[in-house]
Coordinates of C-alpha atoms in Angstrom, one line a residue:
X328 CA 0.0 0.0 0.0
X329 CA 1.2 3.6 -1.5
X330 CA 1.5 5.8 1.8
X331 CA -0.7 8.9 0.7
X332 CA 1.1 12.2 0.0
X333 CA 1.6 14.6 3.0
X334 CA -0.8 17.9 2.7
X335 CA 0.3 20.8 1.6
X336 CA 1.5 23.8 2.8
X337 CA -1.3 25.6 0.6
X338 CA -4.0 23.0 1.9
X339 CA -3.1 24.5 5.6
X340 CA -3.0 28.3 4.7
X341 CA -6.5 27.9 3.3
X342 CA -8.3 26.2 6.2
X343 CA -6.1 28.8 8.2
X344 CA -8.0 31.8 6.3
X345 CA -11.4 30.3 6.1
X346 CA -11.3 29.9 10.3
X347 CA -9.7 33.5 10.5
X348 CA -12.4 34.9 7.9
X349 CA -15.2 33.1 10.4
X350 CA -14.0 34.4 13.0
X351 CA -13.6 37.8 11.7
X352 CA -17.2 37.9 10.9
X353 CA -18.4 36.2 14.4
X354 CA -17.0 39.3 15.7
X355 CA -16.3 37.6 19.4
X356 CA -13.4 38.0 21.3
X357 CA -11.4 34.6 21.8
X358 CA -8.7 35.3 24.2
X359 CA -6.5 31.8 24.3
X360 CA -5.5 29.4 21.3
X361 CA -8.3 26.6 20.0
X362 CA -7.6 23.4 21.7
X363 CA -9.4 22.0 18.9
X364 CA -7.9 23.8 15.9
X365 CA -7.6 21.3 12.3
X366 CA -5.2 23.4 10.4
X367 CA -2.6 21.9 13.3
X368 CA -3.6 18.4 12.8
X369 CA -2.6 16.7 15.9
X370 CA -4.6 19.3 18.3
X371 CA -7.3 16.8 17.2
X372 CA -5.6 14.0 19.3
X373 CA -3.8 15.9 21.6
X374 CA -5.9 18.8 23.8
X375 CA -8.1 17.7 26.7
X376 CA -11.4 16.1 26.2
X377 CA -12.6 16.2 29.6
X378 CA -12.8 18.7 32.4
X379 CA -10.8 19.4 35.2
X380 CA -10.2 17.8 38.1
X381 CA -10.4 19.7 41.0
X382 CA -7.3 19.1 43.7
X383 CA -7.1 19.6 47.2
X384 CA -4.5 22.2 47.3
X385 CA -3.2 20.8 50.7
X386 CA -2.6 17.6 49.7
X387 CA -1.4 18.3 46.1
X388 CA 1.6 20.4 48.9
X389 CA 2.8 17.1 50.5
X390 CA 3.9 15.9 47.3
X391 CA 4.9 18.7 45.2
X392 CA 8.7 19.9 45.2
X393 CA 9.7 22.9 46.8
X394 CA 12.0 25.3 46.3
X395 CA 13.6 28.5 47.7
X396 CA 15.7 31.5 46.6
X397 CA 18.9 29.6 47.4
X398 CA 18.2 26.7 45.2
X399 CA 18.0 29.2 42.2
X400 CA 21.8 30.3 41.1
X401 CA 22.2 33.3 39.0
X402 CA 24.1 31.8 36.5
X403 CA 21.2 29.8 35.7
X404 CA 19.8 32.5 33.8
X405 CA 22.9 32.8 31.0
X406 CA 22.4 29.7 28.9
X407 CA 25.7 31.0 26.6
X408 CA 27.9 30.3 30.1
X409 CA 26.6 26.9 31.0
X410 CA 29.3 24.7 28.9
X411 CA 33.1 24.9 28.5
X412 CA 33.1 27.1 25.3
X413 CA 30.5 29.4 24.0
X414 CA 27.7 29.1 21.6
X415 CA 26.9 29.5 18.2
X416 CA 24.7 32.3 16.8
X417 CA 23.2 35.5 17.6
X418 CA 23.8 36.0 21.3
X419 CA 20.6 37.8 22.8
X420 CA 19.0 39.2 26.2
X421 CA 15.3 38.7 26.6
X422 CA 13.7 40.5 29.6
X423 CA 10.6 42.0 30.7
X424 CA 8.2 42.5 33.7
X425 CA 5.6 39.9 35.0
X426 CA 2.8 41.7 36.0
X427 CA -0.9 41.0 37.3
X428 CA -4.5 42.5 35.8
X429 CA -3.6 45.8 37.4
X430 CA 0.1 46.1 36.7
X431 CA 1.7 45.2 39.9
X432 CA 4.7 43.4 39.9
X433 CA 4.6 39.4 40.7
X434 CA 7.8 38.9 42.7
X435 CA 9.8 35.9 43.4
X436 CA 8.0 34.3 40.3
X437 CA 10.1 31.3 39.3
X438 CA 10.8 31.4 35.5
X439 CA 11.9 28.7 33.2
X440 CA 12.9 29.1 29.5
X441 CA 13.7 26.0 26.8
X442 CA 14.7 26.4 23.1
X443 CA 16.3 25.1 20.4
X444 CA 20.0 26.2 19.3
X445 CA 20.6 28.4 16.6
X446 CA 20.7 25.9 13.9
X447 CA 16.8 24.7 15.2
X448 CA 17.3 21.9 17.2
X449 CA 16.6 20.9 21.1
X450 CA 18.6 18.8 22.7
X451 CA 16.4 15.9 23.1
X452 CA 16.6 12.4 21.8
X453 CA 13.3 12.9 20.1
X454 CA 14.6 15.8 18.0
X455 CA 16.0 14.1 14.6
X456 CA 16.3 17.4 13.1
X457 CA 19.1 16.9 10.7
X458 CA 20.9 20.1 12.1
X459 CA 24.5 19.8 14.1
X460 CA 23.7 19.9 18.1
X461 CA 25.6 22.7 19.5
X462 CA 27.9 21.3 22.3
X463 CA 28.2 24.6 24.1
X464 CA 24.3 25.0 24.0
X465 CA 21.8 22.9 26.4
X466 CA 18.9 25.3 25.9
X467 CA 17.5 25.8 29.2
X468 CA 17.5 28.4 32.1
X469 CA 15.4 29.5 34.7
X470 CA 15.4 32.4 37.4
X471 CA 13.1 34.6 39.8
X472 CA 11.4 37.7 39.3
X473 CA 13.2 40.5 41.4
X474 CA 11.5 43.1 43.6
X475 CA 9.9 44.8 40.5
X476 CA 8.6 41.1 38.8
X477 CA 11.4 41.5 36.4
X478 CA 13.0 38.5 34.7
X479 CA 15.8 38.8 32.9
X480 CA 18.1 35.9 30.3
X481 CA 21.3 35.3 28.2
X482 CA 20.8 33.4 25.8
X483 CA 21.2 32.5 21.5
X484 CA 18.4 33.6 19.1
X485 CA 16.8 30.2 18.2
X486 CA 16.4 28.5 14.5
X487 CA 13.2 28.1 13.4
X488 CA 13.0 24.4 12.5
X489 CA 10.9 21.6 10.5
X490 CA 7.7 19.6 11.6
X491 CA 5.4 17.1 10.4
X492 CA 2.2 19.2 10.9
X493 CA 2.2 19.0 6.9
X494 CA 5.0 19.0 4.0
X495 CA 7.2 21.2 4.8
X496 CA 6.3 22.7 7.7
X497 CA 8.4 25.1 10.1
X498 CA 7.8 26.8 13.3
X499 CA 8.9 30.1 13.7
X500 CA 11.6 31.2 16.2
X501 CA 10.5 31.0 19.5
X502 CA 11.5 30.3 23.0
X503 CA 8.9 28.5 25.7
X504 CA 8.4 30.2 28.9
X505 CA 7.2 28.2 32.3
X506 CA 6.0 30.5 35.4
X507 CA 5.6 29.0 38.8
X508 CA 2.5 30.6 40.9
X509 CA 3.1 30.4 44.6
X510 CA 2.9 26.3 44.6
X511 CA 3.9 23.6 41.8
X512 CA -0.2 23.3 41.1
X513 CA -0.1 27.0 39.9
X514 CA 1.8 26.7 36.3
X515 CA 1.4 28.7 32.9
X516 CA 3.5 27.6 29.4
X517 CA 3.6 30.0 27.1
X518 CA 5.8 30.4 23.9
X519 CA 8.0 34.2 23.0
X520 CA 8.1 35.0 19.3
X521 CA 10.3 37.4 17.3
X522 CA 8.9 40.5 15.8
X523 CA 8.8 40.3 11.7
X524 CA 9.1 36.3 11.4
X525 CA 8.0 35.3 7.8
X526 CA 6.6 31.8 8.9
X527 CA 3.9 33.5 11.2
X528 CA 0.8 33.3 8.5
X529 CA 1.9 29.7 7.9
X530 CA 2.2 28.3 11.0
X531 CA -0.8 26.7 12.3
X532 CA 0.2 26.6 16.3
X533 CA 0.9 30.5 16.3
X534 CA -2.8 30.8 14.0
X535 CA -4.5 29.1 16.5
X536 CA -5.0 31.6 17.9
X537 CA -7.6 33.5 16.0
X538 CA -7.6 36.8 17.3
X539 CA -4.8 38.9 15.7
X540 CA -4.3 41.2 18.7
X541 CA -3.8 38.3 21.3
X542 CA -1.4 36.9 18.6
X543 CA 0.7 39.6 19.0
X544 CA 1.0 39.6 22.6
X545 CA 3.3 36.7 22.4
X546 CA 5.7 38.6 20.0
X547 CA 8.5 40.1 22.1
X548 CA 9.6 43.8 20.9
X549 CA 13.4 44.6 20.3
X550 CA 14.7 46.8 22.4
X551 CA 17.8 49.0 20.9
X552 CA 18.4 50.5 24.2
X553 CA 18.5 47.2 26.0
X554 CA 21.0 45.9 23.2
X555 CA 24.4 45.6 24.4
X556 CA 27.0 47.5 22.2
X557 CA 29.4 44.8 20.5
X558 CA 27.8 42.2 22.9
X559 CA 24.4 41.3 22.4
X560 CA 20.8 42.6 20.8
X561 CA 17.8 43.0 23.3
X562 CA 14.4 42.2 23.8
X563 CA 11.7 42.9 25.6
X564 CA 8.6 40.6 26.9
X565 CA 6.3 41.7 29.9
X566 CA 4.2 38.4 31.0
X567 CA 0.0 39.7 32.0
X568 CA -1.0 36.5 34.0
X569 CA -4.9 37.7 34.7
X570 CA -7.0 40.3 33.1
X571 CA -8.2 40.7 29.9
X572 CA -4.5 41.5 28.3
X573 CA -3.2 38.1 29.9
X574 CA -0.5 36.3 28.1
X575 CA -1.8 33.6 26.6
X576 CA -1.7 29.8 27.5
X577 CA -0.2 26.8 25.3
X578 CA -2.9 24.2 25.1
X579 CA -1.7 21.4 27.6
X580 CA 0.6 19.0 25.9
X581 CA 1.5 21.3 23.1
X582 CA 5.2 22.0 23.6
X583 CA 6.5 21.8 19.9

């Protein structure tokens, strides 16, 4: 048996446009990305189907981790430090503010990031990406929010890199944030994009979510004045976590 042909890239832009264009004329607000979304084929398969359970928040306590201020080293936040020679590719720092509905600071906010190098490819034994692994690169970092919920990394400008949503399809650039709430049960995964990428109106996880201003709210802004002369371009990133300009969520188990 012939295995069929993978679907086009031009198959996905088109059901991309005819859910925007019904969207457009529903003229209501969606705020978070479609858990059930077809252009991004295995969204089908993957988000939730049932509701949530709810958890004794005591009890969920005695098992989750904990962690304090001195379990989180500084140096955890420069992912071009972490190896015995640096990195390849644009080096980069990425900060902003993480902030509540009304604009105060969340402090002490425990931040993870995880990305792919600069040639597109995590370092993860599921990633066959036929792109070199950087040895000087792992791809992850974390840190807390200071006094003023700011966050703040070092890091390499990522590769956008193939997927097998459809023929050939790429995800653009991005880097996945994790925030800790006050315990382990309290957890939003998000995902930072780069102003300008081209692979934006083709990619079906970034288009799902239909609302072109909530879109945008996960594309960082470059930041000339936080760019470091001869060192490293900036950017900038502020994190909403309630409200109605919230960042928005990943659906649960989309991480690619």
């Amino acid at each position: 048996m012939t295995a069929p042909e993978p679907e086009t890239q031009a198959t996905i832009s088109d059901e991309i446009a005819a859910i925007a264009k019904a969207h457009e004329a529903a003229g209501i607000e969606e705020t978070q990305p479609r858990l059930d979304y077809p252009p991004y084929r295995s969204s089908l398969l993957r988000h939730p189907t049932k509701d949530l359970h709810h958890a004794d928040p005591e009890g969920i306590e005695l098992w989750a981790p904990v962690f304090g201020e001195r379990d989180i080293d500084p140096l955890e936040a420069d992912l071009t430090i972490q190896h015995g020679g640096e990195p390849v590719g644009e080096r980069m720092l990425v900060t902003g503010r993480v902030v509540d509905g009304e604009g105060r600071p969340v402090r002490g906010q425990l931040v993870e990031i995880w990305q792919a190098n600069a040639g597109g490819r995590y370092v993860h034994k599921r990633d066959q990406h036929p792109a070199p692994l950087d040895p000087n690169f792992t791809g992850v970092g974390r840190c807390l929010t200071d006094a003023d919920g700011t966050y703040a990394f070092t890091t390499i400008k990522p590769g956008p890199y193939p997927w097998r949503n459809h023929r050939n399809a790429w995800r653009p650039a991005h880097i996945h944030f994790s925030l800790f709430g006050t315990e382990f049960t309290q957890r939003m995964v998000t995902q930072m994009y780069f102003p300008g990428d081209p692979l934006f109106a083709l990619d079906p996880i970034y288009q799902a979510i239909v609302d072109p201003a909530a879109r945008a709210r996960l594309v960082a802004t470059y930041d000339h004045d936080l760019t470091t002369p001869e060192w490293a371009t900036g950017y900038r990133w502020d994190i909403v976590l309630t409200g109605s300009h919230r960042t928005l969520m990943e659906p649960e188990g989309d991480h690619a």
